[in-house]
XYZ file of C-alpha atoms in Angstrom:
756
model
C -0.050 0.013 0.021
C 2.923 2.394 0.843
C 4.603 1.736 -2.547
C 1.317 2.339 -4.363
C 0.530 5.474 -2.475
C 4.000 6.957 -3.164
C 3.602 5.946 -6.896
C 0.254 7.676 -7.129
C 1.591 10.812 -5.429
C 4.374 10.860 -7.907
C 2.289 10.516 -10.859
C 0.040 13.327 -9.668
C 2.884 15.734 -9.114
C 4.277 14.796 -12.493
C 0.908 15.273 -14.192
C 0.233 18.692 -12.249
C 3.658 20.046 -13.349
C 2.880 18.901 -16.992
C -0.195 20.839 -16.939
C 1.085 23.793 -15.184
C 3.888 24.040 -17.686
C 1.454 23.845 -20.627
C -0.893 26.526 -19.168
C 2.203 28.938 -18.917
C 3.198 28.166 -22.350
C -0.253 28.358 -23.827
C -2.034 30.813 -21.414
C -3.157 32.961 -24.328
C -5.480 30.075 -25.360
C -7.215 30.276 -21.944
C -6.854 33.777 -20.769
C -7.014 35.379 -24.269
C -3.620 37.448 -24.323
C -2.769 38.400 -27.944
C 0.473 38.649 -29.643
C 0.196 42.225 -29.705
C -0.165 42.617 -25.908
C 2.805 40.450 -25.419
C 4.888 42.412 -27.826
C 3.656 45.753 -26.218
C 4.809 44.206 -22.790
C 8.237 43.289 -24.287
C 8.691 46.993 -25.816
C 7.536 48.760 -22.578
C 9.993 46.596 -20.468
C 12.610 47.282 -23.154
C 12.087 51.010 -22.845
C 12.535 50.810 -19.095
C 15.783 49.151 -19.477
C 17.088 51.520 -21.972
C 15.953 54.606 -20.208
C 17.674 53.220 -17.006
C 20.890 52.601 -19.047
C 20.909 56.198 -20.303
C 20.112 57.602 -16.894
C 22.899 55.617 -15.395
C 25.309 56.874 -18.024
C 24.338 60.469 -17.473
C 24.616 60.209 -13.858
C 28.122 58.718 -14.068
C 29.081 61.378 -16.568
C 27.956 64.111 -14.113
C 29.618 62.794 -11.305
C 33.025 62.235 -13.117
C 33.437 65.627 -14.857
C 36.628 66.409 -13.250
C 38.248 62.849 -14.347
C 37.145 62.318 -18.055
C 38.675 59.361 -19.464
C 39.793 59.058 -22.936
C 36.677 56.812 -23.816
C 34.533 59.552 -22.468
C 36.203 62.255 -24.509
C 35.710 60.097 -27.610
C 31.959 59.660 -26.860
C 31.390 63.321 -25.831
C 32.909 64.212 -29.411
C 30.076 62.035 -30.964
C 27.099 62.999 -28.591
C 24.238 63.203 -30.906
C 21.948 66.222 -31.350
C 18.315 65.824 -30.279
C 16.977 64.110 -33.387
C 19.847 61.572 -33.655
C 19.418 61.057 -29.858
C 15.721 60.185 -30.387
C 16.504 57.809 -33.225
C 19.544 56.159 -31.147
C 17.235 55.629 -28.177
C 14.345 54.055 -30.360
C 17.102 51.733 -32.043
C 18.155 50.489 -28.710
C 14.788 49.910 -27.693
C 14.194 47.935 -30.813
C 17.308 46.025 -30.385
C 16.493 44.856 -26.926
C 12.996 44.043 -27.767
C 13.887 41.813 -30.718
C 16.451 40.030 -28.724
C 13.893 39.418 -26.002
C 11.213 38.222 -28.501
C 13.627 35.826 -29.931
C 14.748 34.523 -26.568
C 10.972 33.823 -25.772
C 10.423 32.305 -29.303
C 13.190 29.779 -28.513
C 11.900 28.938 -25.077
C 15.376 29.201 -23.406
C 17.476 27.778 -26.198
C 20.276 29.962 -27.713
C 18.967 31.843 -30.678
C 20.763 31.511 -33.850
C 20.396 33.037 -37.474
C 18.791 36.552 -38.250
C 15.561 37.727 -36.615
C 13.565 37.200 -40.000
C 14.320 33.502 -39.429
C 12.517 33.394 -36.094
C 10.094 36.308 -35.940
C 7.472 37.088 -38.495
C 7.754 40.396 -40.545
C 4.608 41.384 -39.043
C 5.954 41.062 -35.625
C 9.082 42.985 -36.524
C 7.074 45.809 -37.867
C 5.105 45.969 -34.717
C 8.175 46.219 -32.663
C 9.498 48.802 -34.905
C 6.346 50.944 -34.482
C 6.006 50.543 -30.754
C 9.879 51.285 -30.179
C 9.727 54.508 -32.078
C 11.918 53.195 -35.070
C 9.118 53.440 -37.659
C 9.134 57.194 -38.243
C 12.775 57.055 -39.143
C 12.174 54.464 -41.700
C 8.999 56.309 -43.331
C 9.723 58.661 -46.061
C 9.816 62.423 -45.010
C 7.499 65.224 -46.384
C 9.214 66.908 -49.216
C 8.808 70.520 -50.031
C 7.234 71.208 -53.287
C 8.492 74.712 -54.105
C 10.459 76.203 -56.810
C 13.502 76.421 -54.353
C 13.178 72.568 -53.905
C 14.442 72.031 -57.382
C 17.203 74.482 -56.878
C 18.801 73.871 -53.657
C 19.161 70.612 -51.470
C 18.059 70.336 -48.025
C 20.665 70.671 -45.144
C 19.574 67.094 -44.148
C 20.098 65.483 -47.568
C 16.448 64.376 -47.558
C 14.304 64.541 -50.848
C 17.476 64.650 -52.917
C 15.969 61.607 -54.723
C 12.240 62.208 -55.092
C 11.373 58.607 -55.492
C 13.496 57.526 -52.478
C 13.678 60.673 -50.391
C 15.456 59.052 -47.550
C 18.590 58.070 -49.834
C 21.447 59.755 -48.425
C 19.702 61.583 -45.756
C 20.748 62.322 -42.112
C 19.404 59.939 -39.576
C 19.003 57.036 -41.785
C 20.755 53.693 -41.485
C 24.136 53.045 -43.336
C 23.891 51.052 -46.426
C 24.506 47.329 -46.491
C 26.168 45.924 -49.557
C 26.495 42.604 -47.908
C 24.183 40.991 -45.471
C 25.577 41.521 -41.739
C 27.645 39.012 -39.785
C 26.631 38.987 -36.193
C 26.876 35.836 -33.845
C 23.345 36.020 -32.569
C 21.928 37.315 -35.805
C 21.079 40.667 -34.237
C 24.024 42.539 -32.742
C 26.570 40.393 -31.183
C 29.769 41.227 -33.026
C 32.069 38.518 -34.466
C 34.525 37.400 -31.930
C 32.042 38.033 -29.122
C 31.654 34.445 -28.139
C 34.982 32.551 -27.380
C 33.501 29.315 -28.383
C 32.554 30.598 -31.901
C 34.812 29.152 -34.303
C 35.503 30.477 -37.940
C 37.123 27.939 -40.297
C 38.135 26.109 -37.180
C 39.790 29.004 -35.332
C 38.623 31.598 -32.858
C 38.850 35.178 -33.907
C 41.697 36.948 -32.105
C 41.275 39.960 -29.701
C 41.518 43.006 -31.669
C 44.087 44.624 -29.142
C 46.380 41.543 -29.806
C 46.031 42.086 -33.633
C 47.078 45.797 -33.136
C 50.035 44.720 -30.999
C 51.372 41.970 -33.082
C 50.533 43.175 -36.674
C 49.741 47.014 -36.686
C 51.736 48.707 -34.302
C 55.104 50.447 -35.212
C 57.249 52.750 -33.256
C 57.265 56.379 -34.206
C 61.023 56.458 -35.202
C 60.424 53.585 -37.815
C 57.766 55.069 -39.860
C 58.580 55.902 -43.830
C 57.534 59.261 -45.172
C 55.946 59.626 -48.364
C 58.206 61.296 -51.048
C 55.327 62.335 -53.135
C 52.302 63.678 -51.186
C 51.978 66.080 -48.308
C 50.479 65.836 -44.950
C 47.509 67.695 -46.319
C 46.486 64.538 -48.174
C 45.867 62.719 -44.766
C 44.377 65.895 -43.288
C 41.974 66.278 -46.243
C 41.052 62.403 -45.917
C 40.241 62.992 -42.249
C 38.132 65.642 -42.794
C 36.124 64.025 -45.550
C 35.872 60.823 -43.773
C 34.420 62.543 -40.677
C 32.066 64.504 -42.704
C 30.670 61.353 -44.633
C 31.087 58.716 -42.093
C 29.944 60.408 -38.971
C 27.941 57.886 -36.645
C 26.668 59.223 -33.566
C 27.379 57.619 -30.010
C 24.667 55.455 -28.664
C 22.574 57.509 -26.092
C 23.753 54.834 -23.456
C 27.272 53.528 -22.946
C 25.811 51.293 -20.096
C 24.938 47.699 -21.099
C 21.621 46.720 -20.747
C 20.499 43.086 -20.883
C 23.930 41.829 -20.723
C 24.571 42.953 -24.152
C 27.410 44.916 -25.978
C 27.166 48.423 -27.117
C 26.995 47.590 -30.822
C 25.596 49.186 -33.992
C 22.031 49.870 -33.621
C 19.156 49.165 -35.742
C 18.404 52.676 -37.031
C 20.455 55.242 -35.112
C 23.372 55.561 -37.857
C 23.500 58.953 -39.243
C 24.864 59.424 -42.729
C 25.210 63.253 -43.673
C 23.815 65.102 -46.682
C 26.895 63.868 -48.583
C 28.509 67.298 -49.429
C 31.167 66.176 -51.632
C 33.201 68.751 -53.074
C 34.774 69.124 -56.397
C 38.291 68.923 -54.635
C 37.540 65.603 -53.113
C 36.489 63.819 -56.259
C 38.826 65.605 -58.881
C 42.013 66.185 -56.868
C 41.889 63.672 -53.841
C 40.249 60.406 -54.814
C 42.352 60.018 -58.140
C 45.716 60.033 -56.018
C 44.328 57.575 -53.570
C 42.898 54.922 -56.016
C 45.467 55.582 -58.726
C 44.653 56.391 -62.340
C 43.633 52.704 -63.642
C 41.544 52.048 -60.383
C 39.759 55.456 -60.822
C 38.879 54.956 -64.146
C 37.511 51.491 -63.555
C 35.549 52.058 -60.508
C 34.501 55.826 -60.868
C 34.915 56.762 -64.413
C 33.673 59.876 -66.188
C 30.383 61.665 -65.191
C 27.273 60.680 -67.403
C 24.647 62.645 -65.582
C 22.161 62.058 -62.632
C 20.871 58.619 -62.183
C 17.660 58.519 -59.935
C 18.237 54.624 -59.635
C 21.652 55.165 -57.805
C 21.554 54.972 -53.983
C 24.103 57.497 -52.769
C 23.712 56.437 -49.118
C 27.004 55.931 -47.340
C 27.714 52.178 -46.929
C 28.866 50.397 -43.575
C 31.869 48.826 -45.152
C 33.092 52.456 -46.734
C 32.422 54.085 -43.376
C 34.003 51.702 -40.847
C 36.648 50.072 -42.740
C 37.684 51.136 -46.410
C 37.916 54.983 -45.801
C 39.606 54.455 -42.607
C 42.888 53.502 -44.502
C 43.806 57.002 -43.884
C 44.735 56.428 -40.348
C 47.887 54.432 -41.770
C 49.013 57.704 -43.278
C 49.049 59.873 -40.153
C 52.399 61.020 -39.118
C 53.380 60.714 -35.427
C 54.499 64.554 -35.400
C 52.720 67.732 -36.045
C 55.145 70.077 -37.797
C 54.681 73.835 -37.455
C 56.737 76.394 -39.574
C 57.310 79.788 -39.455
C 57.063 82.371 -42.455
C 60.411 81.048 -43.836
C 59.190 77.413 -43.491
C 61.757 76.781 -40.600
C 60.907 74.738 -37.489
C 60.761 77.601 -34.879
C 58.031 76.079 -32.711
C 59.559 72.603 -32.208
C 58.087 69.218 -33.304
C 54.995 68.447 -31.663
C 54.199 64.794 -30.893
C 50.614 63.950 -31.828
C 49.635 63.029 -28.117
C 50.496 66.715 -27.281
C 47.943 67.840 -29.803
C 44.973 66.132 -29.051
C 42.298 68.439 -27.313
C 44.695 71.324 -26.922
C 43.041 73.983 -28.679
C 44.957 76.705 -26.685
C 47.951 75.726 -28.656
C 46.291 77.635 -31.601
C 45.841 80.734 -29.531
C 49.187 80.629 -27.760
C 51.457 79.086 -30.241
C 51.052 80.936 -33.606
C 47.714 80.138 -34.773
C 46.705 78.197 -37.788
C 49.262 79.429 -40.295
C 52.236 77.383 -38.798
C 50.298 74.255 -39.046
C 49.136 74.898 -42.607
C 52.801 75.572 -43.670
C 53.692 72.260 -41.936
C 50.836 70.429 -43.728
C 52.049 71.788 -47.248
C 55.705 71.374 -46.894
C 56.350 68.081 -44.985
C 55.429 64.499 -46.348
C 52.577 62.306 -45.196
C 53.595 58.944 -43.629
C 53.845 56.356 -46.284
C 51.576 53.240 -45.601
C 53.698 50.151 -45.571
C 52.541 46.894 -44.771
C 54.894 46.466 -41.665
C 54.613 49.966 -40.706
C 50.616 50.452 -40.702
C 50.074 52.827 -37.686
C 52.544 54.573 -35.269
C 52.397 54.327 -31.608
C 50.920 58.069 -31.251
C 47.598 56.366 -32.286
C 48.005 52.797 -31.000
C 49.492 53.495 -27.535
C 48.872 57.334 -26.770
C 45.433 58.197 -28.227
C 43.855 60.933 -26.213
C 46.391 61.114 -23.369
C 44.994 62.984 -20.297
C 47.377 62.930 -17.342
C 46.997 59.275 -15.765
C 43.515 58.381 -17.171
C 44.613 55.959 -19.711
C 44.917 55.857 -23.352
C 43.067 54.514 -26.302
C 44.258 52.347 -29.216
C 42.931 53.404 -32.550
C 43.795 50.271 -34.435
C 41.594 48.195 -31.901
C 38.848 50.751 -32.146
C 38.836 50.241 -35.860
C 38.851 46.514 -35.814
C 36.169 46.374 -33.259
C 33.941 49.076 -35.113
C 33.808 46.835 -38.059
C 32.936 43.889 -36.102
C 30.115 45.986 -34.081
C 28.822 46.985 -37.607
C 28.484 43.367 -38.524
C 30.937 43.487 -41.410
C 31.625 40.006 -43.238
C 35.158 39.002 -43.252
C 37.872 39.885 -45.900
C 37.050 37.100 -48.411
C 33.434 38.032 -48.778
C 34.341 41.665 -49.517
C 36.976 40.429 -52.119
C 34.381 38.214 -53.752
C 31.883 41.273 -53.792
C 34.528 43.247 -55.584
C 35.330 40.490 -58.265
C 38.625 39.637 -56.718
C 39.939 36.098 -55.822
C 39.359 34.399 -52.459
C 42.242 33.752 -50.597
C 42.620 30.127 -48.989
C 46.037 29.678 -48.184
C 49.254 31.049 -46.629
C 50.720 31.310 -50.089
C 47.698 33.253 -51.259
C 47.960 35.747 -48.532
C 51.710 36.138 -49.052
C 51.136 37.015 -52.662
C 48.460 39.396 -51.899
C 50.534 41.510 -49.512
C 53.851 40.864 -50.941
C 55.207 40.778 -47.409
C 55.725 37.219 -46.214
C 56.426 38.084 -42.470
C 53.153 40.233 -42.283
C 51.009 37.634 -43.951
C 52.689 35.003 -41.399
C 51.885 37.249 -38.522
C 48.087 37.782 -39.734
C 47.718 34.058 -40.205
C 49.304 33.039 -36.985
C 46.530 35.125 -35.340
C 43.328 34.268 -37.335
C 44.286 30.863 -38.547
C 42.665 31.358 -41.974
C 42.536 34.084 -44.526
C 38.619 34.084 -44.590
C 38.715 35.101 -40.948
C 40.681 38.400 -41.283
C 38.877 41.575 -40.556
C 38.211 43.496 -43.748
C 39.869 46.768 -42.450
C 43.239 44.907 -41.652
C 42.969 42.721 -44.806
C 42.522 45.984 -46.887
C 45.536 47.770 -45.309
C 47.757 44.752 -45.685
C 47.262 44.451 -49.586
C 49.888 45.538 -52.021
C 49.382 49.216 -52.972
C 48.340 49.576 -56.544
C 50.702 51.560 -59.012
C 50.464 55.346 -58.580
C 47.775 54.867 -55.614
C 47.717 54.749 -51.755
C 45.598 51.750 -51.524
C 45.270 48.300 -52.548
C 42.683 46.542 -54.957
C 40.064 45.860 -52.348
C 39.713 49.557 -50.856
C 40.122 50.930 -54.448
C 37.071 48.847 -55.440
C 34.892 49.978 -52.111
C 36.024 53.612 -52.226
C 35.539 54.031 -56.020
C 32.028 52.520 -55.655
C 31.044 54.674 -52.818
C 32.256 57.695 -54.589
C 30.596 57.017 -57.916
C 27.337 56.460 -55.986
C 27.678 59.724 -54.276
C 28.342 61.590 -57.372
C 25.855 59.905 -59.952
C 22.982 59.684 -57.172
C 23.249 63.211 -56.251
C 20.630 65.363 -58.126
C 22.442 68.392 -57.291
C 25.830 67.523 -58.275
C 27.710 70.346 -59.745
C 28.478 68.667 -63.187
C 24.677 68.102 -63.562
C 23.388 70.241 -66.516
C 20.222 71.154 -64.734
C 21.965 72.631 -61.664
C 24.313 75.342 -63.016
C 24.893 77.197 -66.203
C 27.847 76.512 -68.431
C 29.503 79.693 -67.126
C 29.055 78.614 -63.494
C 30.627 75.184 -64.112
C 33.507 76.819 -65.884
C 34.217 79.118 -62.714
C 33.619 76.133 -60.407
C 36.444 74.081 -62.424
C 38.916 76.731 -61.705
C 38.573 76.499 -57.923
C 41.186 74.552 -56.005
C 42.264 73.802 -52.587
C 45.195 76.092 -52.985
C 42.915 78.783 -53.637
C 40.940 77.937 -50.526
C 44.167 78.312 -48.500
C 45.133 81.724 -50.061
C 41.510 82.877 -49.270
C 41.254 81.745 -45.592
C 44.803 81.950 -44.208
C 47.697 84.489 -43.980
C 49.860 82.467 -46.412
C 50.633 84.409 -49.552
C 52.489 81.684 -51.368
C 51.379 78.075 -51.953
C 52.031 74.974 -54.168
C 49.731 74.888 -57.053
C 48.581 71.155 -56.243
C 48.312 71.465 -52.282
C 48.365 67.710 -51.986
C 51.728 67.346 -53.416
C 54.660 68.111 -50.893
C 56.151 71.324 -52.000
C 59.899 72.354 -51.454
C 60.044 76.015 -50.151
C 60.464 78.419 -51.939
C 60.894 76.866 -55.326
C 57.609 75.147 -55.678
C 55.531 77.829 -53.924
C 53.599 80.319 -56.101
C 52.230 83.630 -55.255
C 48.548 83.573 -54.199
C 48.071 86.192 -57.092
C 48.881 83.413 -59.604
C 46.298 80.833 -58.101
C 43.301 80.894 -60.117
C 39.814 81.519 -58.347
C 36.080 81.810 -59.009
C 34.566 84.827 -60.497
C 31.051 85.081 -58.628
C 29.920 87.104 -61.276
C 28.700 84.348 -63.063
C 26.019 84.018 -60.336
C 24.926 87.445 -60.631
C 21.033 87.507 -61.028
C 19.190 90.385 -62.926
C 17.197 92.703 -60.766
C 13.364 91.710 -60.812
C 11.291 93.583 -63.399
C 8.985 96.446 -62.174
C 5.517 94.806 -61.335
C 2.462 95.394 -59.285
C 3.821 92.988 -56.380
C 6.919 94.606 -54.773
C 7.841 92.876 -51.563
C 5.910 91.954 -48.478
C 6.715 93.229 -45.107
C 9.226 91.255 -43.326
C 7.861 87.889 -41.716
C 8.275 87.857 -37.940
C 10.216 84.959 -36.884
C 10.549 83.857 -40.522
C 11.996 84.906 -43.844
C 11.421 84.452 -47.573
C 13.612 83.912 -50.746
C 13.030 85.069 -54.375
C 12.527 82.493 -56.840
C 11.379 82.210 -60.430
C 8.927 79.749 -61.695
C 7.340 79.539 -65.557
C 8.652 83.239 -66.003
C 6.719 84.420 -62.717
C 8.389 85.905 -59.578
C 7.650 83.595 -56.598
C 8.328 84.072 -52.915
C 8.959 80.995 -50.952
C 8.554 81.431 -47.142
C 9.999 79.422 -44.250
C 9.969 79.825 -40.419
C 12.831 79.673 -37.968
C 13.352 76.653 -35.855
C 10.482 76.432 -33.257
C 7.916 78.091 -35.380
C 5.359 76.629 -37.770
C 4.040 78.224 -41.098
C 0.537 79.081 -41.110
C -0.823 79.959 -44.559
C 0.619 79.158 -48.193
C 4.391 78.252 -48.290
C 4.780 79.982 -51.738
C 3.106 82.790 -53.213
C 3.314 83.955 -56.926
C 3.320 87.588 -58.374
C 0.226 88.143 -60.991
C -0.812 91.217 -62.862
C -3.063 92.334 -59.813
C -0.420 91.512 -57.193
C 0.427 88.623 -55.049
C -2.121 85.796 -55.506
C -2.553 85.286 -51.830
C -1.728 86.959 -48.399
C 1.727 86.033 -47.170
C 1.781 83.391 -44.171
C 2.586 83.999 -40.792
C 4.979 81.974 -38.352
C 3.343 80.855 -34.975
C 5.445 79.371 -32.200
C 5.104 75.568 -31.634
C 4.163 74.566 -28.221
C 6.610 71.568 -27.863
C 5.280 70.766 -24.541
C 1.888 69.620 -25.791
C 3.384 66.709 -28.058
C 2.277 63.600 -25.900
C 3.435 61.066 -28.566
C 7.091 62.459 -28.332
C 7.317 64.566 -25.544
C 10.421 66.912 -25.552
C 11.360 66.427 -21.871
C 11.753 63.129 -20.024
C 9.094 62.085 -17.586
C 11.545 63.250 -14.724
C 11.535 66.855 -16.045
C 9.044 69.609 -16.347
C 8.612 71.200 -19.819
C 8.244 74.790 -20.118
C 7.455 76.502 -23.470
C 9.512 79.361 -24.600
C 9.274 81.347 -27.808
C 10.860 79.188 -30.488
C 11.732 76.429 -28.282
C 11.387 74.922 -24.909
C 13.044 74.279 -21.651
C 13.306 71.180 -19.638
C 13.389 72.027 -15.735
C 14.170 69.923 -12.722
C 13.371 70.022 -9.039
C 16.361 70.595 -6.690
C 18.673 68.568 -5.989
C 18.107 67.144 -9.587
C 19.957 68.709 -12.531
C 19.685 68.494 -16.298
C 21.713 65.622 -17.759
C 23.930 65.839 -20.929
C 21.004 65.417 -23.137
C 19.029 68.397 -21.806
C 15.844 66.664 -21.152
C 16.541 64.154 -18.291
C 16.731 65.091 -14.530
C 19.538 63.480 -13.005
C 20.330 63.234 -9.193
C 23.270 65.691 -8.578
C 24.177 63.883 -5.262
C 23.950 66.832 -3.110
C 21.294 67.954 -0.651
C 18.565 70.242 -1.860
C 19.119 73.779 -1.754
C 16.186 74.189 0.648
C 17.601 71.787 3.018
C 20.955 73.299 3.000
C 19.329 76.870 3.777
C 17.265 74.828 6.769
C 20.296 73.547 7.995
C 22.246 77.143 7.946
C 19.350 78.831 9.397
C 18.982 76.208 12.170
C 22.533 76.580 12.759
C 22.542 80.404 12.896
C 19.225 80.232 15.306
C 20.866 77.552 17.712
C 24.059 79.795 17.784
C 21.812 83.060 18.447
C 19.884 81.260 21.359
C 23.102 80.171 22.814
C 24.785 83.474 22.705
C 21.300 85.230 23.875
C 21.140 82.802 26.863
C 24.825 83.391 28.051
C 24.304 87.313 27.607
C 21.185 86.943 29.839
C 23.007 84.682 32.545
C 25.982 86.959 32.613
C 23.840 90.086 33.083
C 21.916 88.353 35.778
C 24.824 87.473 37.832
C 26.505 90.885 37.490
C 23.159 92.766 38.494
C 22.487 90.551 41.826
C 25.732 90.208 43.646
C 23.779 88.290 46.394
C 22.805 85.723 43.886
C 26.483 85.077 42.760
C 27.638 81.736 43.326
C 31.205 81.802 44.814
C 32.772 78.317 45.426
C 34.365 78.501 48.960
C 37.591 76.674 48.936
C 38.102 74.545 51.932
C 41.058 72.315 52.396
C 40.093 68.896 51.185
C 36.445 69.700 52.341
C 34.767 69.613 48.769
C 31.908 71.896 49.897
C 30.287 74.813 48.486
C 27.450 77.501 49.445
C 24.487 77.879 47.194
C 22.745 81.071 47.652
C 20.969 80.836 51.042
C 20.923 77.102 50.978
C 22.889 74.941 53.222
C 26.286 73.659 52.375
C 26.092 70.484 50.108
C 28.517 67.867 48.700
C 29.028 68.783 45.030
C 29.275 65.268 44.332
C 26.028 64.564 45.904
C 23.665 62.826 43.220
C 20.917 64.768 44.497
C 21.859 67.865 42.563
C 22.818 65.959 39.207
C 19.761 63.865 38.894
C 16.398 64.710 37.561
C 15.186 62.969 40.620
C 17.272 65.182 43.061
C 16.274 68.266 41.104
C 12.674 67.611 41.334
C 12.800 67.129 45.187
C 14.084 70.774 45.557
C 11.618 73.708 45.950
C 11.776 77.489 45.651
C 14.955 79.261 44.946
C 17.144 76.533 46.275
C 15.745 74.370 43.560
C 16.310 77.325 40.948
C 19.865 77.899 42.165
C 20.632 74.048 41.927
C 19.515 73.991 38.452
C 21.417 76.930 37.602
C 24.714 75.246 38.841
C 25.793 73.634 35.480
C 25.922 77.085 33.855
C 28.355 78.347 36.181
């Protein structure tokens, strides 16, 4: 009987457990929870996680302002502006939500593969909408005025009328190949040590930097052809094209890494200049590769997407770091080094040197007259960048090579071989293949000792290690990627300067006369420059007077004055402005409002024989605080509307964080508490002083009530007023009970004893 009872109990418990587990997994069948409700709960929980991480980051930055680390400096330089910050937050929320949805879909097993293999497209759209990512994926509203066909928007949006987000700010970087993440979402390659690639784990990026990329400052080879300005122009262009704002949070949420976000990447409005494509890029690619990958301009092609790609932004165009010289050379008016050589580490975040050590001109002379560092396979990056980046006292340094390698992994870039195949180049499978591609056996051996197989190599390192093409400063892979990107930026730009519909023939001729040397003449104190600023010049033989450097004649843009008509010009628009335009032979005014104001009325009015065809519009203040869908201030702050803007205000002791919208605990007492403490201390001190004055006056005014202590030889007695002699050590005079037994003046005198 006992065994049967035990068996029955065991079966009952097992059945109950199975039923309970089934109910938990399929509770929506019984309680009616819909998929949308579950997703909404996931997204709301993700918002709390992300916002807490953002808050923790701001609180840490607030409390560590006096001890800024190099990583903080790097992040501060990439702090997003409000629109980008909102996109970054939405992307973080979407990423965390997708990770949690995949985890639940796998019921505890490790997820693998991209989210689209596990979650339905409708589910991902729902998450994108609830997280706030959806608005950044939808096409923006494009203006329909005569100016919209004449000038590009500052955001780069609406350049392509059919695809208005192509090339615009706050849009994702383009992917030319599917991303490579170890969890299918955001975990970069090499994140999980048990993951093997062709039988080998990926090496730590710092180890790659130390063993393959690093070279001492003294060992660098200088470029005998091109000046340091070639490197500086590449840095300027790269930071313009490839800028991706820092994630709103540096604190990890959900145990994840701070990786590339779904929709936070911000490609700018691609202001490619004539100097870049005509003078700079041919020197980087070489004449043969430039003709193959860029070629001549054949007009605007609306089918070409000019969006900056991930591989260009995070790998190929970072080749320029291998051309950075470890020294900043500053030359006087006779091109002599009077100010001394400046190590690069002593120039980072030190703008005061411009004010106190000669200004911009000595640096510009140094850029023109001294060679850049030559990119050599066994001298890739000097120690100023790998060991001393952003030196600030004893707070540590960064390694730019490690940052570049990890950046590529964070952005989900596939390996070296995938990109070679993308560019029509052969895959590398053996040590001999890699040796032949680099033409440097020892470098190839070091790379394979770390990676195990050529296909595992990070694309940034693989591209840098390739043998440089003739007349170029890059190998075949980076020449292909950079050339493709530059061609897309040119051909996909409706406002490209060579487009027949943008400028007149006379204007294009003037633009063609412009050069970087002319820019330097017009904006510095230099009176002599090389005709080609990118070629290292010898002073004074190869420097020409600025008077002989051609420049643009702006007369080609002079417009004829408007004809006399019945319209004239309207009064000035308060908090706005208007521009004159011509459309179908008619004079047209296009109105706009300043930031924080909204146009009420027609955006465009045309001149007719009877005057303007409608009344001009007005600009009215936008009350941002009334926006409940996207409130401008965090829930921790109070929103106050101002003319043309708003203010987020905090209650003491909270202060605004670095985002300007979230209240962060300052860690100090509220001002009201401090005032109370000070007033309390003043009151206590005042009462003490007043009491002392009263006692002193009372004792001096009534001599008979003075309390002299009668000294006796070893008797220890005293005379208290009219009372009898008492032993001062008696408990009766020191305990509450003793005091309460006394009456009359004797009791009063006894209570006054401690004050004597």
